[in-house]
């Protein structure tokens, strides 16, 4: 299966190489929904030209449901999104382990290429269909223009469909290591139709119970927006400061902010349970009681740790704060064996800064 | 054709999506930790541990959390279990689906198909300190109905008293796998068994969780007749006598997808097929089976499921298909007959609760 993945990667690069002059510059993201932002009177299919419908590229993984993918990829394990910002790719794969026969291993790949203007997308699509798609066949009635194709690379068979929908070009690849048959071709077209239907579908309304944050923001920009622009994820350490962000979604009928309050109090209870002095040999570590603090987020508490161990001084102050449906932990390490008033002030200042830098803050 | 649906009522597994391949995308019912001390009322906990000390919620990192009601000699613990994995790693449940939790639950159940060897345990908070540690063996898992979406129990049988003094109830609610751990060191005159009390607490906790985050309005449709909803539990298919006949003497180790290893002797793997390019689950399994037989050039094997073959290669392997499940039986030891093992396993799988 690793070979098949390499093959897919090669094809991705080939597609990218065929785009004339690279992709146009990034369009400024608009606050409109990514998928399904079509006006009520419009549809993906049959739209020959006009204004660009998609301010941003939709996630390719959102264009096919797990159930649909499972019908095309036996023993579906999951999917993975990758690629560049303007050309995102989602790949659905089966098990990677030994034993199963090669001809039963399938992959489904959906690539979404975004252009700022419809004309740019037309160029991308034309270039792709002229140079990449061998044995092309028109697929009538699918989006603004669509081409189906077959390929064979080494012992892998590939069939697929590429289409343009307004300023998007979407390419579906359906691959297995074995013979190519009509069923694979039909299924590739079926997958393409699913993605068109998804692009046409209305955007789901945001859950009013969710809270302010749809997901965890990246932690590094909260510490220093100018630093480490490429580092993503809910945890970030810079010198002696660590920030961890925990996003709390709604749970059943419990709104996200209420669930976050519960988690926050649970963390406070856990921290309170750890108060005391260690009785480990050759260490002298004291964990302070929990102290509620104001002026940070919607609620906050701190706990201090001081003393020494054979590995050095563990002196630090940790501040937990809650903002809507986020729980943020800021840990600041100190020097020496005691937490100083200055370290306490610094922890509060950093936490306030982190809260201010939260999206929409 | 009800042969694969024999014990749906016991494990309720038939009402559940069995693998990610069969499951629709869904959000986790419990996407963040819940204070487990709030899941049982004082009354409910008091039925198990009368006059218990007021519990403190424990939240030891994101992987484990729990609550414990104790007094001398008696305890009731309630905890969320991380999903186990055959690599030894474990995963937090909060971002996972009910279908993934079901697989993790089956992994745990598969690992409790045989009594354990010696276990030594202690619990300082109820007065069983290391000096007074207990020796026990654990029983095999017993399925329990009516607790969460699926549940099983097992017990510790004390070496000294020959009495069950610790019971575990493992149960699943949505994407959470929870465990009730009830200990009563000494005999008591209280009504009901240890298991009754532990199961009662588990049931009450599951009901509270259902109120906190109700289950989906429309449960998944019943699967077509003749299809497995989970692979059979590989470690529990063969009796001790059957394993003895095959020359398998080692303790079983659970593997993913309900497979099982008896190290250096016998290995069993399963693949469960849902609808795929070839059609429904059995049709998809049949297509993969046919490709496998063609690629391996194996010889047909009678009496093992719907169809079977033995591999023509150096490996001593038998492959069988039973409805929408394909099984692979590998004899690692030269003294084990793979064809005989495959026949026994296929017959047992057909009668199993998958």
XYZ file of C-alpha atoms in Angstrom:
715
model
C 0.000 0.000 0.000
C 2.961 2.264 0.545
C 3.695 1.934 -3.178
C 0.159 2.943 -3.955
C 0.535 5.990 -1.741
C 3.736 6.932 -3.538
C 1.906 6.568 -6.796
C -0.833 8.883 -5.569
C 1.716 11.401 -4.407
C 3.372 11.286 -7.796
C 0.062 11.944 -9.465
C -0.619 14.886 -7.178
C 2.704 16.422 -8.152
C 1.977 15.724 -11.801
C -1.337 17.515 -11.560
C 0.326 20.441 -9.821
C 3.036 20.566 -12.451
C 0.450 20.741 -15.197
C -1.242 23.837 -13.827
C -0.160 26.744 -15.999
C 2.123 29.114 -14.187
C 1.066 27.910 -10.769
C -2.074 28.990 -9.031
C -3.287 32.585 -8.775
C -2.699 34.535 -5.604
C -4.774 33.748 -2.567
C -8.091 35.480 -2.277
C -8.870 37.247 0.971
C -11.110 34.928 2.989
C -14.656 36.153 3.222
C -16.906 35.512 6.212
C -19.343 33.577 4.030
C -19.776 29.813 4.389
C -17.211 27.746 2.527
C -19.522 25.111 1.164
C -22.974 25.615 -0.201
C -22.833 29.350 -0.372
C -24.778 29.330 -3.613
C -27.628 31.806 -3.756
C -31.004 30.078 -3.694
C -31.571 30.660 -7.410
C -28.212 29.258 -8.457
C -26.719 25.807 -8.675
C -23.298 24.326 -9.352
C -24.588 22.420 -12.334
C -25.225 24.332 -15.501
C -23.388 27.468 -14.402
C -21.314 28.463 -17.444
C -19.666 31.576 -16.050
C -20.303 34.412 -13.657
C -18.923 35.503 -10.322
C -16.752 33.163 -8.331
C -18.935 31.274 -5.894
C -16.292 30.038 -3.537
C -14.364 32.617 -1.540
C -12.336 29.836 0.026
C -11.769 26.209 -0.980
C -14.029 23.742 0.827
C -12.334 20.915 2.682
C -12.229 17.951 0.272
C -12.871 15.615 3.216
C -16.257 17.306 3.736
C -17.403 16.460 0.218
C -17.792 12.699 0.818
C -19.391 11.170 3.912
C -17.846 8.252 5.770
C -20.742 6.077 4.709
C -20.286 6.969 1.043
C -16.533 6.351 1.215
C -17.099 3.001 2.936
C -19.163 1.919 -0.058
C -16.178 2.481 -2.348
C -13.237 1.516 -0.120
C -13.687 -1.907 1.503
C -12.702 -2.005 5.184
C -12.371 1.787 5.217
C -10.046 2.811 8.009
C -10.289 6.579 7.708
C -9.266 9.612 5.731
C -6.477 12.125 5.731
C -6.300 15.648 4.363
C -3.141 17.138 2.923
C -1.783 19.158 0.052
C -1.374 22.894 -0.272
C -3.830 25.586 0.721
C -5.079 26.125 -2.827
C -5.031 22.427 -3.724
C -6.248 20.350 -0.809
C -6.446 16.567 -1.159
C -8.402 14.071 0.938
C -7.555 10.378 0.743
C -9.739 7.569 2.053
C -7.900 4.300 2.615
C -8.437 0.770 3.820
C -6.192 -1.239 6.155
C -2.482 -0.967 5.557
C -1.447 -4.229 7.193
C -0.365 -7.491 5.614
C -2.428 -10.452 4.439
C -5.278 -8.978 2.369
C -4.989 -9.501 -1.395
C -3.661 -6.505 -3.320
C -6.585 -6.378 -5.744
C -9.007 -5.707 -2.889
C -7.125 -2.614 -1.702
C -8.767 0.567 -2.923
C -8.130 4.253 -2.407
C -10.397 7.181 -3.073
C -8.931 10.629 -3.427
C -10.674 13.978 -3.828
C -8.646 17.021 -4.736
C -10.040 20.545 -4.619
C -8.215 23.318 -6.484
C -9.390 26.829 -5.808
C -8.967 29.878 -8.052
C -10.042 33.438 -7.313
C -11.855 33.819 -10.621
C -13.919 31.493 -12.785
C -11.654 32.189 -15.763
C -8.623 31.045 -13.767
C -10.416 27.849 -12.844
C -11.312 27.313 -16.495
C -7.610 27.530 -17.350
C -6.662 25.128 -14.595
C -9.327 22.678 -15.721
C -8.380 22.926 -19.387
C -4.722 22.457 -18.639
C -5.464 19.444 -16.476
C -7.803 17.793 -18.986
C -5.454 18.474 -21.938
C -2.282 17.187 -20.390
C -3.152 14.855 -17.556
C -6.323 13.035 -18.429
C -5.531 10.253 -20.852
C -8.392 8.599 -22.738
C -10.734 11.400 -21.626
C -14.503 11.099 -21.830
C -16.995 13.884 -21.332
C -19.425 13.440 -18.447
C -22.525 15.344 -19.473
C -24.638 17.070 -16.860
C -21.959 17.171 -14.180
C -21.080 20.665 -12.909
C -19.930 23.249 -15.489
C -17.616 20.867 -17.333
C -16.494 17.356 -16.516
C -14.096 14.784 -17.918
C -13.658 11.167 -16.949
C -10.366 9.371 -17.468
C -8.534 6.077 -16.993
C -4.878 5.538 -16.209
C -2.635 2.636 -15.466
C 0.601 3.151 -13.587
C 2.663 0.028 -12.968
C 0.262 -2.463 -11.430
C -2.269 0.106 -10.213
C -5.438 0.947 -12.098
C -6.858 4.407 -11.764
C -10.061 5.918 -12.999
C -11.453 9.287 -12.150
C -13.405 12.373 -12.938
C -12.317 15.988 -13.003
C -14.813 18.814 -13.126
C -15.067 22.558 -12.793
C -17.708 24.139 -10.604
C -17.503 27.914 -10.842
C -14.011 28.795 -9.535
C -13.262 25.317 -8.190
C -11.691 22.368 -9.972
C -12.410 19.056 -8.295
C -10.630 15.837 -9.255
C -11.754 12.422 -8.040
C -9.258 9.534 -8.293
C -10.325 5.969 -7.606
C -7.477 3.507 -7.505
C -6.758 -0.130 -6.854
C -3.912 -2.473 -7.532
C -5.648 -4.784 -9.935
C -7.701 -4.729 -13.094
C -9.702 -1.685 -14.097
C -13.354 -2.449 -14.751
C -16.582 -0.654 -15.562
C -17.685 -0.834 -11.931
C -14.721 1.284 -10.895
C -15.524 3.812 -13.625
C -19.172 3.987 -12.563
C -18.199 4.404 -8.919
C -15.797 7.241 -9.731
C -18.610 9.093 -11.512
C -20.925 8.322 -8.580
C -18.382 9.830 -6.178
C -18.106 12.918 -8.380
C -21.887 13.346 -8.266
C -21.828 13.079 -4.468
C -19.286 15.893 -4.276
C -21.346 18.093 -6.630
C -24.438 17.464 -4.496
C -22.464 18.412 -1.392
C -21.259 21.650 -2.968
C -24.882 22.445 -3.808
C -26.218 21.600 -0.352
C -27.059 24.393 2.067
C -24.471 25.071 4.716
C -25.478 23.588 8.077
C -26.427 26.279 10.554
C -23.908 26.747 13.342
C -25.028 25.226 16.623
C -26.119 28.103 18.894
C -25.172 25.899 21.846
C -21.597 25.419 20.695
C -20.051 28.503 22.285
C -17.743 31.155 20.896
C -15.108 28.795 19.501
C -15.790 26.225 16.780
C -12.497 24.478 17.523
C -9.276 24.944 19.486
C -7.227 27.902 18.223
C -3.521 27.345 17.606
C -1.613 28.051 20.817
C 1.626 29.598 19.488
C 0.035 32.761 18.059
C -1.515 33.315 21.497
C 1.967 33.546 22.983
C 3.540 35.575 20.215
C 1.638 36.213 16.980
C 4.832 37.104 15.109
C 6.657 33.947 16.087
C 6.459 30.419 14.636
C 3.758 31.084 12.085
C 3.966 27.502 10.827
C 3.513 25.786 14.172
C -0.050 24.602 14.655
C -1.772 22.798 17.480
C -3.383 23.437 20.849
C -0.109 23.431 22.833
C 2.915 25.706 22.547
C 6.069 26.221 24.587
C 8.262 29.272 24.251
C 11.203 29.614 26.631
C 9.756 29.264 30.130
C 6.062 29.567 29.198
C 3.709 26.823 28.009
C 0.145 27.394 26.806
C -2.381 24.585 26.389
C -5.824 25.215 24.935
C -8.683 22.777 25.419
C -11.801 23.218 23.312
C -15.058 22.000 24.860
C -17.903 21.294 22.404
C -21.578 21.150 23.375
C -22.562 17.825 24.976
C -26.100 16.739 24.164
C -28.314 19.563 25.361
C -25.525 21.017 27.512
C -24.048 24.103 25.804
C -20.297 24.201 25.212
C -19.699 27.014 27.754
C -21.559 25.042 30.445
C -19.551 21.897 29.676
C -16.391 24.050 29.819
C -17.434 25.323 33.269
C -17.799 21.700 34.425
C -14.376 20.777 33.084
C -12.857 23.906 34.648
C -14.277 23.017 38.075
C -13.130 19.409 37.637
C -9.614 20.657 36.969
C -9.819 22.904 40.015
C -10.935 19.939 42.143
C -8.129 17.813 40.789
C -5.607 20.550 41.493
C -6.995 20.937 45.032
C -6.513 17.205 45.544
C -2.789 17.527 44.805
C -2.047 20.055 47.569
C 0.716 19.139 50.002
C 4.380 18.352 50.348
C 5.971 15.380 48.652
C 7.355 12.675 50.923
C 9.612 11.271 48.223
C 13.223 10.844 49.373
C 15.685 13.597 48.426
C 12.924 15.922 47.241
C 11.133 18.783 48.882
C 8.284 19.882 46.649
C 5.292 21.802 47.923
C 2.104 22.215 45.924
C 0.056 25.213 47.051
C -3.697 25.374 47.537
C -5.763 26.520 44.588
C -6.273 30.282 44.489
C -9.046 31.926 42.491
C -7.937 35.023 40.614
C -9.930 37.746 38.894
C -9.296 39.819 35.797
C -8.396 36.856 33.572
C -11.026 35.391 31.237
C -14.425 34.531 32.702
C -12.902 32.657 35.640
C -9.400 31.676 36.625
C -7.399 29.932 39.327
C -3.730 29.366 39.982
C -1.620 26.767 41.705
C 2.044 27.029 42.593
C 4.747 24.403 42.891
C 8.063 25.091 44.597
C 11.005 23.378 46.235
C 13.671 21.124 44.792
C 14.275 17.625 43.454
C 17.436 15.791 42.449
C 16.681 16.923 38.887
C 16.517 20.615 39.803
C 13.946 23.114 40.885
C 10.356 22.539 39.771
C 9.247 26.050 40.738
C 6.367 27.182 38.587
C 2.951 28.761 38.638
C 0.088 27.448 36.553
C -2.966 29.521 35.719
C -6.142 27.987 34.332
C -8.714 30.257 32.781
C -12.053 29.744 31.054
C -13.310 31.761 28.102
C -16.695 30.670 26.726
C -16.100 27.047 25.639
C -12.296 27.081 26.006
C -10.178 26.143 28.993
C -6.681 27.619 28.702
C -3.719 26.590 30.847
C -0.695 28.892 31.134
C 2.356 27.492 32.907
C 5.260 29.787 33.763
C 8.481 28.356 35.157
C 10.450 30.309 37.731
C 13.997 30.331 39.056
C 15.041 29.409 42.565
C 13.041 27.424 45.074
C 10.191 29.827 45.697
C 7.452 31.417 43.659
C 8.026 35.149 43.814
C 5.404 37.922 43.633
C 6.995 38.948 40.347
C 6.414 35.456 38.890
C 2.778 35.629 40.010
C 2.306 39.000 38.293
C 4.014 37.729 35.161
C 1.738 34.652 34.956
C -1.356 36.848 35.195
C -0.020 39.290 32.585
C 0.783 36.484 30.129
C -2.626 34.863 30.678
C -4.397 38.190 30.092
C -2.425 38.618 26.894
C -3.309 35.086 25.748
C -7.006 35.763 26.381
C -6.834 39.038 24.430
C -5.257 37.230 21.476
C -7.960 34.585 21.251
C -9.819 34.852 17.936
C -12.509 37.517 18.254
C -10.948 38.704 21.507
C -31.406 -17.482 8.479
C -30.742 -16.475 12.005
C -27.557 -18.372 12.563
C -25.421 -15.272 13.085
C -27.942 -13.453 15.202
C -28.141 -15.891 18.051
C -27.335 -13.692 20.985
C -28.220 -10.203 19.854
C -30.294 -9.755 22.948
C -27.383 -10.555 25.199
C -24.827 -8.054 24.003
C -27.077 -5.714 22.052
C -24.184 -5.617 19.612
C -26.519 -6.275 16.727
C -27.981 -2.810 17.085
C -24.616 -1.131 16.785
C -22.392 -0.211 13.930
C -19.488 -2.571 14.201
C -16.622 -0.951 12.407
C -15.756 2.458 11.082
C -16.492 0.999 7.662
C -20.090 0.425 8.667
C -20.582 3.569 10.653
C -21.850 6.909 9.499
C -19.917 9.977 10.557
C -21.040 11.224 13.942
C -19.956 13.557 16.673
C -18.915 12.026 19.992
C -21.766 12.021 22.505
C -19.318 12.932 25.265
C -16.727 15.320 23.802
C -15.291 16.413 27.170
C -14.789 14.925 30.637
C -17.761 14.525 32.949
C -17.547 14.662 36.752
C -18.146 10.991 37.536
C -18.975 11.753 41.182
C -22.197 13.347 39.959
C -23.346 10.244 38.086
C -24.523 8.395 41.203
C -26.832 9.864 43.799
C -25.977 9.490 47.472
C -28.689 6.820 47.664
C -27.355 4.872 44.700
C -23.784 4.922 46.006
C -25.023 4.181 49.553
C -26.610 0.938 48.374
C -23.120 -0.277 47.497
C -21.016 1.412 50.181
C -23.194 2.437 53.159
C -21.888 5.454 55.083
C -19.151 5.966 52.527
C -16.795 8.872 52.890
C -17.879 11.686 50.637
C -16.026 11.147 47.370
C -13.652 13.563 45.755
C -13.574 13.685 41.988
C -10.289 12.626 40.581
C -9.148 13.850 37.258
C -5.687 12.525 36.762
C -4.855 13.950 33.351
C -6.972 13.522 30.313
C -6.549 9.782 29.985
C -8.063 8.635 33.201
C -10.611 10.028 35.532
C -12.710 8.515 38.216
C -14.620 8.747 41.455
C -14.418 6.448 44.458
C -16.697 5.907 47.446
C -14.949 4.098 50.302
C -15.141 2.923 53.866
C -13.088 0.278 55.649
C -13.094 -2.931 53.647
C -15.545 -1.727 50.993
C -15.172 0.465 47.902
C -17.040 1.465 44.808
C -15.000 2.978 41.988
C -16.365 4.471 38.799
C -13.934 5.418 36.058
C -13.696 6.164 32.360
C -11.341 3.859 30.528
C -9.026 4.958 27.761
C -9.354 2.884 24.597
C -6.788 0.094 24.666
C -4.685 -0.809 21.667
C -2.652 -3.927 20.951
C 0.525 -1.811 20.799
C 0.046 -1.061 24.501
C -0.888 2.559 23.806
C -4.255 3.927 24.904
C -6.387 6.740 23.550
C -8.648 9.265 25.203
C -12.299 8.720 24.296
C -13.373 12.339 23.856
C -12.840 12.726 20.127
C -14.009 9.248 19.127
C -17.292 7.821 17.892
C -19.550 5.199 19.421
C -18.469 2.787 16.669
C -14.833 3.190 17.698
C -15.771 2.754 21.345
C -17.598 -0.443 20.409
C -14.408 -1.832 18.847
C -12.424 -0.866 21.945
C -15.079 -2.524 24.131
C -14.838 -5.712 22.065
C -11.051 -5.623 22.433
C -11.448 -5.534 26.221
C -14.056 -8.297 26.132
C -11.843 -10.428 23.891
C -9.062 -10.089 26.452
C -11.271 -11.511 29.212
C -12.212 -14.786 27.559
C -10.085 -16.967 29.796
C -9.452 -16.946 33.572
C -6.282 -15.100 34.514
C -3.269 -16.428 36.330
C -2.311 -15.031 39.747
C -3.150 -11.390 40.482
C -1.901 -9.564 43.583
C -3.755 -6.424 44.583
C -3.988 -3.934 47.413
C -6.068 -0.805 48.110
C -4.767 1.465 50.858
C -7.923 3.587 51.059
C -10.012 0.659 52.368
C -7.351 -0.745 54.679
C -5.949 -3.399 52.351
C -2.385 -2.130 52.407
C 0.571 -3.881 50.858
C 1.172 -5.869 54.011
C -2.365 -7.247 53.763
C -2.304 -7.658 49.985
C -4.634 -10.179 48.411
C -3.978 -12.903 45.859
C -6.638 -13.815 43.357
C -7.415 -15.111 39.902
C -9.923 -13.389 37.656
C -12.894 -15.101 36.055
C -13.845 -14.939 32.392
C -16.174 -12.168 31.234
C -19.918 -12.605 31.635
C -22.119 -10.542 29.277
C -24.666 -8.332 31.045
C -27.867 -7.014 29.489
C -29.553 -3.676 30.157
C -26.523 -1.622 31.205
C -25.623 1.111 28.737
C -25.330 -0.111 25.188
C -23.246 -3.181 26.044
C -21.685 -4.529 29.203
C -19.763 -7.406 30.730
C -18.553 -8.332 34.194
C -15.687 -10.318 35.671
C -14.570 -11.009 39.221
C -11.534 -11.671 41.346
C -11.674 -15.013 43.099
C -9.688 -14.710 46.327
C -7.001 -17.386 46.763
C -7.377 -17.528 50.550
C -11.159 -17.499 50.949
C -12.163 -18.967 47.531
C -14.741 -16.204 47.476
C -15.391 -13.414 44.981
C -14.372 -10.223 46.747
C -13.956 -7.829 43.840
C -16.211 -7.375 40.812
C -15.705 -5.258 37.710
C -18.511 -4.155 35.405
C -17.319 -2.725 32.094
C -19.987 -0.923 30.090
C -20.290 1.419 27.139
C -22.399 4.553 26.785
C -21.873 6.221 23.408
C -18.163 6.889 23.024
C -17.371 6.226 26.694
C -16.226 2.925 28.150
C -16.712 2.982 31.899
C -15.775 0.603 34.659
C -17.353 -0.030 38.030
C -14.902 -1.616 40.470
C -16.606 -2.911 43.610
C -14.594 -4.455 46.451
C -15.950 -5.998 49.653
C -13.126 -7.701 51.440
C -15.092 -9.419 54.189
C -18.308 -11.407 54.074
C -21.353 -9.357 54.879
C -24.947 -10.105 55.634
C -26.157 -7.577 53.081
C -28.697 -8.655 50.533
C -27.622 -9.282 46.963
C -24.316 -10.341 45.556
C -21.315 -8.205 44.844
C -22.209 -8.418 41.166
C -25.816 -7.304 41.778
C -24.623 -4.202 43.597
C -21.917 -3.367 41.048
C -24.327 -3.886 38.149
C -26.925 -1.694 39.878
C -24.406 1.128 40.219
C -23.328 0.736 36.598
C -26.929 0.845 35.423
C -27.652 3.984 37.445
C -24.517 5.712 36.100
C -25.434 4.771 32.513
C -28.919 6.246 32.987
C -27.477 9.520 34.294
C -25.148 9.697 31.306
C -28.141 9.127 29.003
C -29.831 12.113 30.613
C -26.696 14.273 30.295
C -26.343 13.494 26.600
C -29.280 11.553 25.187
C -28.586 8.768 22.683
C -29.362 9.448 19.009
C -33.084 9.636 18.243
C -32.942 7.038 15.500
C -30.764 4.065 16.357
C -28.909 2.428 13.467
C -31.018 0.066 11.412
C -30.825 -3.645 12.134
C -28.245 -5.298 9.908
C -29.374 -7.696 7.187
C -29.860 -11.294 8.282
C -26.823 -13.471 7.911
C -24.330 -10.728 8.630
C -22.063 -10.273 11.580
C -22.100 -6.864 13.248
C -18.792 -7.502 14.986
C -16.111 -10.080 14.338
C -16.401 -13.074 16.680
C -14.227 -12.929 19.803
C -11.184 -14.872 18.632
C -9.768 -15.540 22.093
C -12.987 -17.147 23.286
C -14.010 -19.318 20.344
C -12.210 -22.525 21.237
C -12.669 -24.458 24.440
C -9.755 -25.537 26.544
C -10.318 -29.084 25.290
C -10.287 -27.988 21.643
C -7.109 -26.000 22.172
C -5.624 -29.060 23.856
C -6.559 -31.223 20.873
C -4.783 -28.757 18.604
C -1.705 -28.741 20.831
C -2.183 -25.090 21.814
C -1.072 -24.542 25.397
C -0.176 -20.859 25.632
C -2.371 -18.101 27.101
C -4.284 -16.085 24.479
C -3.488 -12.445 23.667
C -6.178 -10.239 22.136
C -5.455 -8.527 18.838
C -7.295 -5.865 16.879
C -10.627 -6.699 15.277
C -11.178 -9.485 17.794
C -8.211 -11.485 16.539
C -6.137 -13.591 18.924
C -2.582 -14.875 19.283
C -1.397 -17.898 21.186
C 2.284 -16.908 20.947
C 4.438 -19.170 18.740
C 1.533 -21.555 18.257
C -1.586 -20.159 16.599
C -2.819 -16.827 15.223
C -6.353 -15.842 14.244
C -7.335 -12.647 12.403
C -10.741 -11.419 11.249
C -11.989 -8.863 8.750
C -15.584 -7.718 8.896
C -17.031 -6.391 5.653
C -19.798 -3.856 5.282
C -21.340 -2.850 1.963
C -18.625 -2.097 -0.600
C -18.072 -1.906 -4.344
C -19.133 -5.548 -4.740
C -22.488 -5.068 -2.981
C -23.541 -5.911 0.578
C -21.186 -7.203 3.260
C -21.298 -10.909 2.307
C -20.883 -10.060 -1.399
C -17.914 -7.845 -0.620
C -16.353 -10.515 1.578
C -16.946 -13.124 -1.157
C -15.171 -10.967 -3.734
C -12.155 -10.402 -1.486
C -12.093 -14.099 -0.603
C -12.102 -15.056 -4.302
C -9.240 -12.651 -5.030
C -7.305 -14.038 -2.087
C -7.766 -17.629 -3.242
C -6.710 -16.710 -6.787
C -3.616 -14.833 -5.630
C -2.530 -17.569 -3.253
C -3.382 -20.541 -5.485
C -4.692 -22.376 -2.431
C -6.581 -25.643 -2.197
C -10.270 -25.769 -1.200
C -10.959 -26.739 2.388
C -14.297 -28.323 3.285
C -16.275 -27.812 6.457
C -15.009 -24.323 7.333
C -17.678 -21.675 6.981
C -19.249 -20.823 3.623
C -15.988 -21.375 1.756
C -12.365 -21.915 2.697
C -8.946 -22.755 1.343
C -5.523 -23.611 2.637
C -2.595 -21.587 1.385
C -0.253 -23.129 -1.174
C 2.763 -21.203 0.097
C 5.248 -22.033 2.810
C 3.058 -20.438 5.425
C 0.637 -22.858 6.993
C -2.483 -20.768 6.689
C -6.191 -21.437 6.186
C -8.610 -18.729 5.081
C -12.357 -19.049 5.500
C -15.378 -16.883 4.819
C -18.482 -16.887 6.949
C -21.099 -14.435 5.712
C -19.460 -11.012 5.783
C -16.443 -12.142 7.822
C -13.155 -13.499 6.540
C -10.973 -15.385 9.002
C -7.280 -16.170 8.677
C -5.900 -19.005 10.772
C -2.112 -19.387 10.839
C -0.332 -22.316 12.441
C 2.905 -20.840 13.766
C 3.959 -24.060 15.462
C 4.585 -27.059 13.208
C 2.616 -29.232 15.596
C -0.631 -27.309 15.017
C -2.899 -28.376 12.148
C -4.138 -25.159 10.500
C -6.963 -26.884 8.620
C -8.316 -28.489 11.784
C -7.989 -25.202 13.653
C -9.809 -23.307 10.889
C -12.668 -25.846 10.930
C -13.066 -25.563 14.701
C -12.886 -21.767 14.619
C -15.364 -21.414 11.735
C -17.871 -23.688 13.450
C -17.492 -21.819 16.747
C -17.728 -18.435 14.991
C -20.993 -19.458 13.382
C -22.428 -20.065 16.833
C -20.902 -16.971 18.349
C -22.373 -13.640 19.356
C -20.833 -11.546 16.588
